[in-house]
Each structure stands twice: as C-alpha cells, then as structure tokens.
PDB file of C-alpha atoms and ligand atoms in Angstrom:
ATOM      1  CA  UNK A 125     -16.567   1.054  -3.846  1.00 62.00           C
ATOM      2  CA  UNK A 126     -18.290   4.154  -2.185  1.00 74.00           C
ATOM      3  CA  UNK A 127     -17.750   2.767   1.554  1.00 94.00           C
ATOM      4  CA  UNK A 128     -14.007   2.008   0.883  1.00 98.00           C
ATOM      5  CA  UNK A 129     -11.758   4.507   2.847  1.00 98.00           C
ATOM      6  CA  UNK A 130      -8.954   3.946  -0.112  1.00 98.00           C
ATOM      7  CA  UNK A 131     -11.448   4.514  -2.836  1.00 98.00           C
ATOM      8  CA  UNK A 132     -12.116   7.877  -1.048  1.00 98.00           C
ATOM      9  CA  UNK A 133      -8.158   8.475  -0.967  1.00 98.00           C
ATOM     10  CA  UNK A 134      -8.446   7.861  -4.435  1.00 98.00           C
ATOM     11  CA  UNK A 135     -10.618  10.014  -5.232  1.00 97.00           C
ATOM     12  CA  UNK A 136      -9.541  12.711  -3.385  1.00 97.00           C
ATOM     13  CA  UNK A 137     -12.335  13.079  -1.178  1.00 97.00           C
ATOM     14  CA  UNK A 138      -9.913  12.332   1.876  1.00 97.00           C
ATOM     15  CA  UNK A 139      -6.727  13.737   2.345  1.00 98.00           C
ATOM     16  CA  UNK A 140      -3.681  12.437   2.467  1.00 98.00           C
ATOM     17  CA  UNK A 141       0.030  12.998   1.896  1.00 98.00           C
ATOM     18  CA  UNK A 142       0.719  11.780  -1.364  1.00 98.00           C
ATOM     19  CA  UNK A 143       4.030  10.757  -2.379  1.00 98.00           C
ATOM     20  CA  UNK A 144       3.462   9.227  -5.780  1.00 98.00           C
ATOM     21  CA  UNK A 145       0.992   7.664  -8.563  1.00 98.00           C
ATOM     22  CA  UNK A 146       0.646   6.783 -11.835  1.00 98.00           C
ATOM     23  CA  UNK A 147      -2.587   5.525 -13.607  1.00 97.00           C
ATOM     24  CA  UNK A 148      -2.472   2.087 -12.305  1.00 98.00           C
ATOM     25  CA  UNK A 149      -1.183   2.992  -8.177  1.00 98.00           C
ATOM     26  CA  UNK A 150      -1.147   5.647  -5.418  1.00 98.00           C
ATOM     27  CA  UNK A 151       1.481   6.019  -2.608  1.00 98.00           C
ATOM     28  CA  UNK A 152       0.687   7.846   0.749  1.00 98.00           C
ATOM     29  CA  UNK A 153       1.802   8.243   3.853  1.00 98.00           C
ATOM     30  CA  UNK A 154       0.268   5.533   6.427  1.00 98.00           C
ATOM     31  CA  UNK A 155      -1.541   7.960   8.837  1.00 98.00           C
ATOM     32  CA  UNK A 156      -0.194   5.961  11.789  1.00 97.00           C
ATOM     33  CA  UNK A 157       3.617   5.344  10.728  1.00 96.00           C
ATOM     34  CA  UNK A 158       5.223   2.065  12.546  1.00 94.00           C
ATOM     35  CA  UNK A 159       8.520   3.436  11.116  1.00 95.00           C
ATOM     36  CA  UNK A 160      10.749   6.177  10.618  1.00 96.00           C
ATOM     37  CA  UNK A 161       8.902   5.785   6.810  1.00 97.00           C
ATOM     38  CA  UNK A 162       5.566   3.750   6.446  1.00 97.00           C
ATOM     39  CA  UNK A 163       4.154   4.218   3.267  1.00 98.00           C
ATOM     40  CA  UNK A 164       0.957   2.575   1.721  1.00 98.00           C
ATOM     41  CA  UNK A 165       1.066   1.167  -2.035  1.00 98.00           C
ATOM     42  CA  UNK A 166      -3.009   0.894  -3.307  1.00 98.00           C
ATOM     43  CA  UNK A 167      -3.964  -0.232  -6.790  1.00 98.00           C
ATOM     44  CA  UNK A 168      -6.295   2.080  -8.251  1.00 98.00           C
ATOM     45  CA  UNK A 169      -9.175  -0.259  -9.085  1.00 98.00           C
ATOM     46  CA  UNK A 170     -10.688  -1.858  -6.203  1.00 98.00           C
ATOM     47  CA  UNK A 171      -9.673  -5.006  -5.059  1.00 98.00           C
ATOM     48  CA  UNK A 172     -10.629  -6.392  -1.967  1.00 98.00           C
ATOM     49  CA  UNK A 173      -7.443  -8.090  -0.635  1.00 98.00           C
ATOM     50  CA  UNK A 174      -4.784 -10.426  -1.793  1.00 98.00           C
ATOM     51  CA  UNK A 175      -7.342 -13.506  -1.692  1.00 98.00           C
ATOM     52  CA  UNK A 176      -9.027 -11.519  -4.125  1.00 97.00           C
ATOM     53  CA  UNK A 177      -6.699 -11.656  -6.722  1.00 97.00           C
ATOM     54  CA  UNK A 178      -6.562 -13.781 -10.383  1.00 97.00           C
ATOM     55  CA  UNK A 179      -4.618 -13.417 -13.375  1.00 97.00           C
ATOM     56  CA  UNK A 180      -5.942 -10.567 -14.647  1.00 97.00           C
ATOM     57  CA  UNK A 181      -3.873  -8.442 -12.063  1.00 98.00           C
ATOM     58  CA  UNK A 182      -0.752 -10.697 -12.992  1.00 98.00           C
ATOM     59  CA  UNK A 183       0.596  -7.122 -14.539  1.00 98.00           C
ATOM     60  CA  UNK A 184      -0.942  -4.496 -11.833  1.00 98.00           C
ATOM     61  CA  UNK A 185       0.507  -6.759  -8.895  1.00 98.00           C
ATOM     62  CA  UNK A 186       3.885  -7.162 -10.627  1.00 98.00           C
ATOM     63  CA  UNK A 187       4.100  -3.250 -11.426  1.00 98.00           C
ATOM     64  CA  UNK A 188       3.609  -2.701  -7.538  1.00 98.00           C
ATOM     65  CA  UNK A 189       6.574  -5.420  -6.495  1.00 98.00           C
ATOM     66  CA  UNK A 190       9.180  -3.287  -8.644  1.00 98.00           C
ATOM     67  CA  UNK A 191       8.307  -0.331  -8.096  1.00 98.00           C
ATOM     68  CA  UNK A 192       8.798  -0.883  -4.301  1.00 98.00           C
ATOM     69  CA  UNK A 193      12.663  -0.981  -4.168  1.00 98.00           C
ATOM     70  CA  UNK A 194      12.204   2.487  -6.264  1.00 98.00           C
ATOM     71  CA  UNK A 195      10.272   4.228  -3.533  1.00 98.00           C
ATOM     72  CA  UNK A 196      12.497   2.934  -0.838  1.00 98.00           C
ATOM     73  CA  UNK A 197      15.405   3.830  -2.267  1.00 98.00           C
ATOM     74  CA  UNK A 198      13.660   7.447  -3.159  1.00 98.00           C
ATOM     75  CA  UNK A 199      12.766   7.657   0.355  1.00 97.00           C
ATOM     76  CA  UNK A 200      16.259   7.388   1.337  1.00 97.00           C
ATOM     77  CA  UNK A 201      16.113   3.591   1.919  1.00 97.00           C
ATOM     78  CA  UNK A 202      19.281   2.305   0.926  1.00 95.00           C
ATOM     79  CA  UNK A 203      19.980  -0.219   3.360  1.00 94.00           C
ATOM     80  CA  UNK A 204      16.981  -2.119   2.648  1.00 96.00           C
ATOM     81  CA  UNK A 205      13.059  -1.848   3.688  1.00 97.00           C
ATOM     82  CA  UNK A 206      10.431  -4.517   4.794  1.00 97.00           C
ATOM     83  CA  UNK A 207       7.583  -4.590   2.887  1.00 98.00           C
ATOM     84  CA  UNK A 208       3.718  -6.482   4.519  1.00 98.00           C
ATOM     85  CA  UNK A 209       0.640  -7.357   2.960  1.00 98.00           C
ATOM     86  CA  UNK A 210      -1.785  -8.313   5.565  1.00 98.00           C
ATOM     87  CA  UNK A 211      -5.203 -10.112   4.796  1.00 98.00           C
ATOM     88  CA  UNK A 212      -8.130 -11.064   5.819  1.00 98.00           C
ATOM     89  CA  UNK A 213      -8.866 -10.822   9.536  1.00 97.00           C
ATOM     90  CA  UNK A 214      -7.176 -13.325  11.084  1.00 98.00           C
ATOM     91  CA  UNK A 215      -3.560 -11.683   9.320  1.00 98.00           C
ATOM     92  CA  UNK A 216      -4.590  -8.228  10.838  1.00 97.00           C
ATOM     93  CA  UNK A 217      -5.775  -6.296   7.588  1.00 98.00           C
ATOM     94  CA  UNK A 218      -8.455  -3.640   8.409  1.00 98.00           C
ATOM     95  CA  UNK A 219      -8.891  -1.850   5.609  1.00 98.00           C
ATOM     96  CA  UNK A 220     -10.382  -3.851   2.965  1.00 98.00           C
ATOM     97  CA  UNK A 221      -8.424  -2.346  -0.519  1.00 98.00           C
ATOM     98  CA  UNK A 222      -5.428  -3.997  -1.047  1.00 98.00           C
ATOM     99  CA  UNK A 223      -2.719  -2.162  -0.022  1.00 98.00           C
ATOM    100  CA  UNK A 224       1.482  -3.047   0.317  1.00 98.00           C
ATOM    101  CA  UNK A 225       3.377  -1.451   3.813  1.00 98.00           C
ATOM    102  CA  UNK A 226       6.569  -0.128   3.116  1.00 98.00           C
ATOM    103  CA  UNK A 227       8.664   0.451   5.795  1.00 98.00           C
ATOM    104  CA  UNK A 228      11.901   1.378   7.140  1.00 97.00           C
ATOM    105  CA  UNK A 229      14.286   3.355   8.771  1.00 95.00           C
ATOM    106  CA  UNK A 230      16.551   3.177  11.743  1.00 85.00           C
ATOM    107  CA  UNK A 231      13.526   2.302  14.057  1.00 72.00           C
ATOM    108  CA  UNK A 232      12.241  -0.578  12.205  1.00 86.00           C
ATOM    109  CA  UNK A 233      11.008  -3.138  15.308  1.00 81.00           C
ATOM    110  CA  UNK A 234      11.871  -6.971  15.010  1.00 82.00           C
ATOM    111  CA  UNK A 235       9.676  -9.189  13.751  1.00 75.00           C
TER     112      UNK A 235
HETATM  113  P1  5GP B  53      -3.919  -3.018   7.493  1.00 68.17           P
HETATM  114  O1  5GP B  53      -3.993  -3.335   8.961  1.00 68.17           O
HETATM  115  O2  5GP B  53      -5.268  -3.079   6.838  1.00 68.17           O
HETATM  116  O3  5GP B  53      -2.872  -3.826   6.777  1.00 68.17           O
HETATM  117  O4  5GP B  53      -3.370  -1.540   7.407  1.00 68.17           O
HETATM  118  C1  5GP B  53      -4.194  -0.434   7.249  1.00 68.17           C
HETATM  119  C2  5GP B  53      -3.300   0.783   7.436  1.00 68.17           C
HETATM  120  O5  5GP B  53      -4.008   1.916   7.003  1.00 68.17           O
HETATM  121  C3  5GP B  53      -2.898   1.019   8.887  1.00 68.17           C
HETATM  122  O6  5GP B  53      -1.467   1.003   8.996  1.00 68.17           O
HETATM  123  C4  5GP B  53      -3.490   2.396   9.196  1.00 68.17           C
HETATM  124  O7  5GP B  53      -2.652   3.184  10.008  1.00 68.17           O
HETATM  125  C5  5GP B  53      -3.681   2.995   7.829  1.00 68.17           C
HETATM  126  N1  5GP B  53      -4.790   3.930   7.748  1.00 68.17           N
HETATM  127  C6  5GP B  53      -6.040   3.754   8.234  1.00 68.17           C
HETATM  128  N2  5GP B  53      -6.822   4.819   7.955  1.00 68.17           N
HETATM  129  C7  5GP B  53      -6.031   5.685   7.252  1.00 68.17           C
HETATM  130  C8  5GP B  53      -6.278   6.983   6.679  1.00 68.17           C
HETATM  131  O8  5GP B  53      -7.371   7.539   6.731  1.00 68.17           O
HETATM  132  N3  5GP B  53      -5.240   7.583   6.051  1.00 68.17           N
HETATM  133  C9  5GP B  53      -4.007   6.984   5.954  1.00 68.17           C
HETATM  134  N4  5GP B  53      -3.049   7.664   5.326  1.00 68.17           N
HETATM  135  N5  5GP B  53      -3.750   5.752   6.472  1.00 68.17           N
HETATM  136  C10 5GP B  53      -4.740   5.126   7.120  1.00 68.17           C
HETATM  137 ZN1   ZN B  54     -11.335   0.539  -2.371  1.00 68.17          ZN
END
C-alpha cells in the first residue's frame, strides 16, 4: 500500500526507532508515547484493520499475541502491560495498518 504510513515504516522510507522484527512483524516506538513505554506491533503485509482479518492470518495474529508478553517483559515490564487494538473510526484507529499498542510503565492512566 504506497499511501500507508506503516508500509513506509516498513520499508524504511520513514524513520523510526525500531526495537524489533522478524519476517512476519516490526516493533517501533509510537512517536507520541501515552506511557512510560508505548510501542507499536505491525504485521508486515498489509492489512487494513482487525475487521479485515480471516483465517488466513489465524498464524500471523497468533505470533503477534505471544510475542507481546516477550517485549514487555524485554522492555522491563514485569509487572504487567496493557495492550489496545483500536479500529475503525468510531474505536479511534487512525492509521489504517493494523497495528497492537503496548504499553506500560509507572504512568500508565486508568481506563
Ligand atoms: P491508532 O489511533 O490508529 O490506534 O494509533 C496510531 C498510533 O500511531 C498513534 O498512537 C500515533 O501516535 C502513532 N503514529 C502516528 N504516526 C506515526 C509515525 O509516523 N511514527 C510513529 N512511530 N508512530 C506514529
Ligand atoms: Zn500498510
């Protein structure tokens, strides 16, 4: 997707501070942190949003959920992290690659 802002990230034709992938998912820093740590999980391939989504990603999708308590706890996380997937626009997504939020931290807000 030429227009997508992630695609770019993936690409490498925007920065951004990278913090890990693999050939299935990259991990960056969310350039407007909500949290002590707010990182961004994207799946390589393009893929709109979680509405998007059929069993072909059954594997991608469940590679994402487990590696999440990895990262957190690499990040320093150990007593716990909160994880969002907004979508669509009525649940406050804006960019249109779906992407997890990991965050956490001593100055995670309330809910
Ligand atoms: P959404 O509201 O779609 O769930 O979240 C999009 C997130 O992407 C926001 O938290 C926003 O700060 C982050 N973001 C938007 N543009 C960029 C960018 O160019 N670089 C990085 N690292 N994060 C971005
Ligand atoms: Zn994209």
């Amino acid at each position: 997707m030429s227009d997508c802002l992630f695609c770019k990230i993936i690409a490498g034709d925007i920065p951004a501070d990278i913090v890990y992938q693999d050939n299935e998912v990259l991990v960056f820093k969310d350039i407007n942190p909500k949290a002590d740590v707010h990182l961004l999980m994207i799946p390589k391939q393009h893929i709109n949003s979680l509405e998007q989504l059929n069993a072909s990603h059954h594997d991608l999708i469940s590679n994402m959920m487990l590696k999440l308590p990895i990262l957190a706890k690499n990040q320093g996380l150990n007593g716990g992290f909160r994880t969002i997937i907004n979508t669509g626009k009525d649940g406050g997504q804006e960019v249109f690659h779906l992407h997890m939020h990991l965050l956490g931290g001593k100055n995670l807000a309330g809910f």
